[in-house]
mmCIF file of C-alpha atoms in Angstrom:
data_model
loop_
_atom_site.group_PDB
_atom_site.id
_atom_site.type_symbol
_atom_site.label_atom_id
_atom_site.label_comp_id
_atom_site.label_asym_id
_atom_site.label_seq_id
_atom_site.Cartn_x
_atom_site.Cartn_y
_atom_site.Cartn_z
ATOM 1 C CA MET B 1126 154.572 -228.111 35.496
ATOM 2 C CA THR B 1127 150.541 -227.105 35.114
ATOM 3 C CA ASP B 1128 149.306 -223.385 35.637
ATOM 4 C CA ARG B 1129 147.164 -223.941 38.651
ATOM 5 C CA PHE B 1130 145.217 -220.568 37.572
ATOM 6 C CA GLN B 1131 143.816 -221.879 34.797
ATOM 7 C CA ASP B 1132 140.802 -223.687 34.654
ATOM 8 C CA GLN B 1133 141.190 -226.766 33.302
ATOM 9 C CA PRO B 1134 139.981 -230.398 34.671
ATOM 10 C CA LEU B 1135 141.540 -232.279 37.028
ATOM 11 C CA GLN B 1136 143.983 -235.104 36.029
ATOM 12 C CA VAL B 1137 145.825 -237.900 38.044
ATOM 13 C CA ALA B 1138 148.064 -240.023 36.559
ATOM 14 C CA GLY B 1139 145.966 -239.389 32.954
ATOM 15 C CA HIS B 1140 142.537 -240.125 34.062
ATOM 16 C CA ARG B 1141 140.865 -237.087 33.360
ATOM 17 C CA PHE B 1142 137.862 -235.540 36.206
ATOM 18 C CA ALA B 1143 134.924 -232.841 35.581
ATOM 19 C CA SER B 1144 134.472 -232.592 39.384
ATOM 20 C CA ARG B 1145 136.572 -232.056 41.512
ATOM 21 C CA LEU B 1146 135.143 -233.883 44.313
ATOM 22 C CA LEU B 1147 136.257 -237.124 45.476
ATOM 23 C CA VAL B 1148 133.710 -239.127 48.146
ATOM 24 C CA GLY B 1149 133.902 -242.521 50.185
ATOM 25 C CA THR B 1150 131.298 -244.755 51.381
ATOM 26 C CA GLY B 1151 131.783 -246.099 54.417
ATOM 27 C CA LYS B 1152 129.446 -245.436 57.481
ATOM 28 C CA TYR B 1153 125.509 -244.754 55.281
ATOM 29 C CA ARG B 1154 122.737 -246.381 56.926
ATOM 30 C CA ASP B 1155 123.184 -248.485 53.583
ATOM 31 C CA PHE B 1156 123.712 -248.773 50.268
ATOM 32 C CA ASP B 1157 120.288 -247.114 48.919
ATOM 33 C CA GLU B 1158 121.787 -244.338 50.728
ATOM 34 C CA THR B 1159 125.687 -244.518 49.717
ATOM 35 C CA ALA B 1160 123.966 -244.383 46.308
ATOM 36 C CA ALA B 1161 122.108 -241.422 46.373
ATOM 37 C CA ALA B 1162 124.596 -239.270 48.371
ATOM 38 C CA ILE B 1163 127.325 -239.953 45.640
ATOM 39 C CA GLN B 1164 125.127 -238.874 43.146
ATOM 40 C CA ALA B 1165 123.884 -236.083 44.566
ATOM 41 C CA SER B 1166 128.121 -235.169 44.938
ATOM 42 C CA GLY B 1167 128.346 -235.191 41.425
ATOM 43 C CA ALA B 1168 131.711 -237.167 42.184
ATOM 44 C CA GLU B 1169 134.088 -239.362 39.515
ATOM 45 C CA VAL B 1170 135.824 -240.668 41.771
ATOM 46 C CA VAL B 1171 134.864 -243.366 44.634
ATOM 47 C CA THR B 1172 136.697 -244.382 47.510
ATOM 48 C CA PHE B 1173 136.250 -247.433 49.999
ATOM 49 C CA ALA B 1174 138.430 -249.876 52.142
ATOM 50 C CA VAL B 1175 139.308 -252.873 50.787
ATOM 51 C CA ARG B 1176 139.461 -254.816 53.892
ATOM 52 C CA ARG B 1177 135.809 -253.590 54.950
ATOM 53 C CA THR B 1178 134.232 -253.867 51.543
ATOM 54 C CA ASN B 1179 132.381 -257.205 49.680
ATOM 55 C CA LEU B 1180 133.973 -256.983 45.791
ATOM 56 C CA GLY B 1181 131.833 -259.816 45.271
ATOM 57 C CA GLN B 1182 134.402 -262.371 47.308
ATOM 58 C CA GLN B 1183 131.472 -262.990 49.442
ATOM 59 C CA ALA B 1184 128.752 -264.615 47.585
ATOM 60 C CA GLY B 1185 125.244 -263.803 49.078
ATOM 61 C CA GLU B 1186 126.525 -260.294 50.472
ATOM 62 C CA PRO B 1187 125.449 -256.894 49.103
ATOM 63 C CA ASN B 1188 127.596 -255.862 46.589
ATOM 64 C CA LEU B 1189 129.050 -252.278 46.668
ATOM 65 C CA LEU B 1190 129.808 -252.386 43.039
ATOM 66 C CA ASP B 1191 125.878 -253.040 42.248
ATOM 67 C CA VAL B 1192 125.109 -249.423 43.398
ATOM 68 C CA VAL B 1193 128.943 -248.055 42.502
ATOM 69 C CA PRO B 1194 129.571 -249.078 38.764
ATOM 70 C CA PRO B 1195 133.295 -249.191 38.057
ATOM 71 C CA GLU B 1196 131.459 -248.494 34.063
ATOM 72 C CA ARG B 1197 130.607 -244.875 35.888
ATOM 73 C CA TYR B 1198 132.891 -244.754 38.936
ATOM 74 C CA THR B 1199 136.373 -244.596 38.750
ATOM 75 C CA LEU B 1200 136.626 -246.786 42.032
ATOM 76 C CA LEU B 1201 139.706 -245.833 44.322
ATOM 77 C CA PRO B 1202 140.218 -248.542 46.792
ATOM 78 C CA ASN B 1203 142.040 -247.480 50.466
ATOM 79 C CA THR B 1204 144.528 -249.148 52.651
ATOM 80 C CA ALA B 1205 142.118 -247.889 55.738
ATOM 81 C CA GLY B 1206 142.171 -250.025 58.754
ATOM 82 C CA CYS B 1207 146.323 -250.363 57.490
ATOM 83 C CA TYR B 1208 149.423 -249.530 59.982
ATOM 84 C CA THR B 1209 152.508 -251.357 58.617
ATOM 85 C CA ALA B 1210 153.742 -250.990 55.036
ATOM 86 C CA LYS B 1211 153.717 -254.402 54.661
ATOM 87 C CA ASP B 1212 149.720 -254.413 55.445
ATOM 88 C CA ALA B 1213 149.282 -251.809 52.764
ATOM 89 C CA VAL B 1214 151.181 -253.003 49.901
ATOM 90 C CA ARG B 1215 149.274 -256.758 50.558
ATOM 91 C CA THR B 1216 145.861 -255.184 50.678
ATOM 92 C CA CYS B 1217 146.678 -253.007 47.547
ATOM 93 C CA LYS B 1218 147.620 -255.956 46.381
ATOM 94 C CA LEU B 1219 144.284 -258.204 47.116
ATOM 95 C CA ALA B 1220 142.592 -254.695 45.486
ATOM 96 C CA ARG B 1221 143.789 -255.368 42.490
ATOM 97 C CA GLU B 1222 143.367 -259.001 41.594
ATOM 98 C CA LEU B 1223 139.908 -257.824 43.208
ATOM 99 C CA LEU B 1224 139.297 -255.344 40.373
ATOM 100 C CA ASP B 1225 140.871 -256.952 37.472
ATOM 101 C CA GLY B 1226 144.341 -255.671 37.289
ATOM 102 C CA HIS B 1227 142.926 -252.095 38.959
ATOM 103 C CA LYS B 1228 145.934 -249.967 39.388
ATOM 104 C CA LEU B 1229 145.121 -246.231 41.036
ATOM 105 C CA VAL B 1230 144.821 -246.668 44.597
ATOM 106 C CA LYS B 1231 144.464 -244.681 47.932
ATOM 107 C CA LEU B 1232 147.273 -244.974 49.919
ATOM 108 C CA GLU B 1233 147.105 -244.447 53.938
ATOM 109 C CA VAL B 1234 149.112 -246.060 56.607
ATOM 110 C CA LEU B 1235 147.998 -244.953 60.048
ATOM 111 C CA GLY B 1236 149.961 -244.269 63.017
ATOM 112 C CA ASP B 1237 147.674 -245.225 66.212
ATOM 113 C CA ASP B 1238 143.796 -246.027 66.874
ATOM 114 C CA ALA B 1239 143.457 -242.631 69.380
ATOM 115 C CA THR B 1240 144.594 -240.116 66.544
ATOM 116 C CA LEU B 1241 144.527 -242.534 63.191
ATOM 117 C CA TYR B 1242 147.358 -239.618 61.841
ATOM 118 C CA PRO B 1243 149.582 -240.594 59.186
ATOM 119 C CA ASN B 1244 152.679 -243.407 60.404
ATOM 120 C CA VAL B 1245 155.223 -241.261 57.387
ATOM 121 C CA VAL B 1246 157.561 -243.819 58.009
ATOM 122 C CA GLU B 1247 155.766 -246.568 57.185
ATOM 123 C CA THR B 1248 153.661 -244.626 54.245
ATOM 124 C CA LEU B 1249 157.187 -243.830 52.733
ATOM 125 C CA LYS B 1250 158.151 -247.449 52.379
ATOM 126 C CA ALA B 1251 154.958 -248.200 51.063
ATOM 127 C CA ALA B 1252 154.401 -246.013 48.927
ATOM 128 C CA GLU B 1253 157.940 -246.851 47.304
ATOM 129 C CA THR B 1254 157.476 -250.673 47.199
ATOM 130 C CA LEU B 1255 153.837 -250.256 45.478
ATOM 131 C CA ILE B 1256 154.827 -247.594 42.743
ATOM 132 C CA ALA B 1257 158.095 -250.103 42.107
ATOM 133 C CA ASP B 1258 155.067 -252.837 41.429
ATOM 134 C CA GLY B 1259 153.378 -250.845 38.790
ATOM 135 C CA PHE B 1260 150.618 -248.671 41.280
ATOM 136 C CA GLU B 1261 149.452 -245.488 40.791
ATOM 137 C CA VAL B 1262 149.761 -243.995 44.536
ATOM 138 C CA MET B 1263 147.182 -241.811 46.032
ATOM 139 C CA VAL B 1264 148.675 -240.712 49.498
ATOM 140 C CA TYR B 1265 147.179 -239.722 52.762
ATOM 141 C CA THR B 1266 150.203 -238.058 54.468
ATOM 142 C CA SER B 1267 150.246 -235.365 57.255
ATOM 143 C CA ASP B 1268 150.509 -231.692 56.353
ATOM 144 C CA ASP B 1269 154.551 -231.708 56.067
ATOM 145 C CA PRO B 1270 155.300 -230.150 53.451
ATOM 146 C CA ILE B 1271 158.329 -231.963 53.426
ATOM 147 C CA VAL B 1272 157.173 -235.129 53.299
ATOM 148 C CA ALA B 1273 155.211 -234.160 51.198
ATOM 149 C CA LYS B 1274 157.387 -233.242 48.531
ATOM 150 C CA GLU B 1275 159.560 -236.471 49.176
ATOM 151 C CA LEU B 1276 156.205 -238.470 48.454
ATOM 152 C CA GLU B 1277 156.081 -236.949 45.143
ATOM 153 C CA ARG B 1278 159.815 -237.320 44.240
ATOM 154 C CA LEU B 1279 158.994 -241.021 45.270
ATOM 155 C CA GLY B 1280 156.795 -240.954 42.478
ATOM 156 C CA CYS B 1281 153.278 -241.037 43.565
ATOM 157 C CA CYS B 1282 150.349 -239.180 41.287
ATOM 158 C CA ALA B 1283 148.624 -237.169 44.172
ATOM 159 C CA VAL B 1284 149.249 -235.621 47.568
ATOM 160 C CA MET B 1285 146.545 -235.802 49.947
ATOM 161 C CA PRO B 1286 147.399 -233.646 53.376
ATOM 162 C CA LEU B 1287 145.189 -234.084 56.438
ATOM 163 C CA GLY B 1288 142.760 -230.934 57.044
ATOM 164 C CA SER B 1289 142.526 -232.550 60.803
ATOM 165 C CA LEU B 1290 142.491 -235.346 62.469
ATOM 166 C CA ILE B 1291 140.379 -238.218 60.575
ATOM 167 C CA GLY B 1292 136.383 -238.044 61.406
ATOM 168 C CA SER B 1293 136.656 -235.274 63.606
ATOM 169 C CA GLY B 1294 135.240 -232.174 61.442
ATOM 170 C CA HIS B 1295 137.437 -229.608 62.437
ATOM 171 C CA GLY B 1296 138.054 -227.993 59.254
ATOM 172 C CA ILE B 1297 141.214 -227.472 57.792
ATOM 173 C CA GLN B 1298 143.374 -226.737 60.803
ATOM 174 C CA ASN B 1299 146.964 -225.612 59.575
ATOM 175 C CA PRO B 1300 145.710 -223.656 55.790
ATOM 176 C CA HIS B 1301 149.206 -222.719 55.832
ATOM 177 C CA ASN B 1302 151.114 -225.902 55.373
ATOM 178 C CA VAL B 1303 148.581 -227.045 52.868
ATOM 179 C CA ARG B 1304 149.472 -224.023 50.570
ATOM 180 C CA LEU B 1305 152.924 -224.415 51.541
ATOM 181 C CA ILE B 1306 152.125 -228.176 49.735
ATOM 182 C CA ILE B 1307 150.091 -226.783 46.633
ATOM 183 C CA GLU B 1308 153.129 -223.863 46.250
ATOM 184 C CA GLN B 1309 155.724 -226.757 45.930
ATOM 185 C CA ALA B 1310 153.813 -229.499 44.429
ATOM 186 C CA GLU B 1311 153.662 -230.559 40.905
ATOM 187 C CA VAL B 1312 151.404 -232.989 41.448
ATOM 188 C CA PRO B 1313 147.607 -232.629 42.390
ATOM 189 C CA VAL B 1314 147.147 -231.633 46.201
ATOM 190 C CA LEU B 1315 143.611 -232.655 47.341
ATOM 191 C CA VAL B 1316 142.816 -232.889 51.073
ATOM 192 C CA ASP B 1317 141.522 -235.810 52.553
ATOM 193 C CA ALA B 1318 140.448 -236.222 56.602
ATOM 194 C CA GLY B 1319 138.923 -233.258 58.697
ATOM 195 C CA ILE B 1320 136.259 -231.571 56.229
ATOM 196 C CA GLY B 1321 133.087 -230.671 58.618
ATOM 197 C CA THR B 1322 130.861 -228.782 56.223
ATOM 198 C CA ALA B 1323 130.762 -227.111 53.552
ATOM 199 C CA SER B 1324 133.053 -223.986 54.041
ATOM 200 C CA ASP B 1325 136.081 -226.137 55.019
ATOM 201 C CA ALA B 1326 136.073 -227.861 51.213
ATOM 202 C CA ALA B 1327 135.402 -224.128 50.118
ATOM 203 C CA MET B 1328 138.156 -223.368 51.905
ATOM 204 C CA ALA B 1329 139.856 -225.986 50.498
ATOM 205 C CA MET B 1330 139.199 -225.312 47.107
ATOM 206 C CA GLU B 1331 140.285 -221.444 47.812
ATOM 207 C CA LEU B 1332 143.491 -222.571 49.192
ATOM 208 C CA GLY B 1333 144.407 -223.586 45.587
ATOM 209 C CA CYS B 1334 143.585 -227.586 46.581
ATOM 210 C CA ASP B 1335 142.889 -229.752 42.961
ATOM 211 C CA GLY B 1336 140.140 -231.418 45.017
ATOM 212 C CA VAL B 1337 138.760 -232.287 48.280
ATOM 213 C CA LEU B 1338 138.380 -236.119 49.548
ATOM 214 C CA MET B 1339 135.473 -236.739 52.178
ATOM 215 C CA ASN B 1340 133.618 -239.412 53.650
ATOM 216 C CA SER B 1341 132.430 -238.830 56.946
ATOM 217 C CA ALA B 1342 131.296 -235.115 56.352
ATOM 218 C CA ILE B 1343 128.509 -236.289 53.772
ATOM 219 C CA ALA B 1344 127.687 -240.009 56.006
ATOM 220 C CA HIS B 1345 126.972 -238.567 59.131
ATOM 221 C CA ALA B 1346 125.143 -235.360 58.087
ATOM 222 C CA ARG B 1347 121.615 -235.517 59.461
ATOM 223 C CA GLN B 1348 120.357 -235.246 55.607
ATOM 224 C CA PRO B 1349 123.609 -236.905 53.944
ATOM 225 C CA VAL B 1350 122.339 -236.949 50.089
ATOM 226 C CA LEU B 1351 121.330 -232.966 50.784
ATOM 227 C CA MET B 1352 125.014 -232.568 52.344
ATOM 228 C CA ALA B 1353 126.553 -234.247 49.144
ATOM 229 C CA GLY B 1354 124.659 -231.121 46.837
ATOM 230 C CA ALA B 1355 126.015 -228.637 49.476
ATOM 231 C CA MET B 1356 129.747 -230.239 49.014
ATOM 232 C CA LYS B 1357 129.323 -229.970 45.411
ATOM 233 C CA GLN B 1358 128.534 -226.355 44.850
ATOM 234 C CA ALA B 1359 130.452 -225.592 47.689
ATOM 235 C CA VAL B 1360 133.732 -227.019 46.020
ATOM 236 C CA GLU B 1361 132.552 -225.430 42.707
ATOM 237 C CA ALA B 1362 132.621 -222.362 44.215
ATOM 238 C CA GLY B 1363 135.506 -221.987 45.935
ATOM 239 C CA ARG B 1364 137.298 -223.695 42.912
ATOM 240 C CA ALA B 1365 135.864 -220.302 40.861
ATOM 241 C CA ALA B 1366 137.151 -218.294 44.089
ATOM 242 C CA PHE B 1367 140.582 -219.639 43.516
ATOM 243 C CA LEU B 1368 140.733 -218.994 39.986
ATOM 244 C CA ALA B 1369 139.100 -215.538 39.888
ATOM 245 C CA GLY B 1370 141.323 -214.580 42.868
ATOM 246 C CA ARG B 1371 140.362 -212.771 46.405
ATOM 247 C CA MET B 1372 140.741 -209.312 47.043
ATOM 248 C CA PRO B 1373 143.823 -208.204 48.955
ATOM 249 C CA ARG B 1374 142.953 -207.938 52.424
ATOM 250 C CA ARG B 1375 144.064 -203.959 54.271
ATOM 251 C CA GLN B 1376 144.788 -203.050 57.476
ATOM 252 C CA SER B 1377 142.423 -200.206 57.352
ATOM 253 C CA ALA B 1378 139.118 -199.206 55.677
ATOM 254 C CA GLU B 1379 138.580 -198.631 51.712
ATOM 255 C CA PRO B 1380 134.814 -197.184 50.718
ATOM 256 C CA SER B 1381 133.297 -198.939 47.639
ATOM 257 C CA SER B 1382 132.266 -195.661 46.406
ATOM 258 C CA PRO B 1383 134.481 -192.213 45.444
ATOM 259 C CA PHE B 1384 134.617 -189.491 47.916
ATOM 260 C CA ALA B 1385 133.807 -187.109 44.924
ATOM 261 C CA GLY B 1386 130.364 -185.628 45.472
ATOM 262 C CA ARG B 1387 129.794 -187.051 48.322
ATOM 263 C CA ILE B 1388 127.054 -184.724 50.140
ATOM 264 C CA ASN B 1389 128.123 -183.312 53.674
ATOM 265 C CA GLY B 1390 125.724 -181.691 55.613
#
């Protein structure tokens, strides 16, 4: 098991990344804004919904790969919009076909339209099938430590518990569970979903997460490119704070200066 307190690059399935911020491509005004925000974020890993993205299969339509070239970024096709293991597996196979044998995927299998909460049963089925088929699976899941450990046992290369509901911007609602997942994990743990602003990203990193994935928090900001830069700095600051170690919390006050030499009236 790696020492989480050593400052070393993020490693996922043998890939090494200097940035611990992963970003999505949905909900931007256009591809120009998408490209500018990704560049400002400093992210090296870019995720996209396979079912909603043109990777060249639709001739004459804007192609994501024109603004997110595979030579520069690690592509992370995801299964957003899938509600069954069968659909998720089919979607990953489509991505592998479109991307010339690409193996690294982000698995997410949703439970319903109202919450977009992960369907854990279908997620476990899909993960097992994909790993057996040679995929490297980063997996979106609930903040349940038992489920996270089971996904790791199946062979997932990263576990991605939600901070709160997708697109809610409510931040990390259960930091205690996220910390439990981190403490028990031997694969990278990245918060995925729920990040609303820079302080949420910093909090995830201060908890000890290996990274953060976000889309809406940047794309729905009033100035997405400015927010992308803020998220980059927040992730870096949160990581540095985690490595530095916060001061102990105390029940009473303690002066910063010693009492010796105090002038009394």
